[in-house]
Amino acid sequence: YMSIISAKSIYDFKQNPQDFCIIDIRGKQAFLGAHLRDSHNASDISQVISLLESNIYSPPPDYLPPR
């Protein structure tokens, strides 16, 4: 999964928000209190992996994994 996880700038996010999957790793109550629009809550590694394996996230069409 590390090949699809990367750090991006806020500029990249503002230009193409549809290309991002925001994963909020705080606890459920904190997430329910306030979170970024369209973000997903996954408070432990198994939930993050489950999210990445699901159909919720798909890389942008022009995504090429590193070689």
Coordinates of C-alpha atoms in Angstrom, one line a residue, residues 23-47:
I23 CA -8.1 9.4 6.0
D24 CA -8.7 10.9 9.4
I25 CA -6.9 8.7 12.0
R26 CA -8.4 10.3 15.1
G27 CA -10.9 8.4 17.2
K28 CA -14.6 8.1 16.1
Q29 CA -15.9 10.7 18.6
A30 CA -13.3 13.3 17.4
F31 CA -14.1 12.5 13.8
L32 CA -17.9 12.8 14.4
G33 CA -17.3 16.2 16.2
A34 CA -15.6 17.7 13.1
H35 CA -13.8 16.5 10.0
L36 CA -13.0 17.5 6.5
R37 CA -15.7 17.0 4.0
D38 CA -15.6 13.6 2.2
S39 CA -12.9 12.3 4.6
H40 CA -13.0 8.8 6.0
N41 CA -12.3 7.7 9.5
A42 CA -9.9 4.9 10.2
S43 CA -8.4 4.9 13.7
D44 CA -6.1 1.9 13.4
I45 CA -4.0 0.3 10.7
S46 CA -6.4 -2.5 10.0
Q47 CA -9.1 0.0 9.2

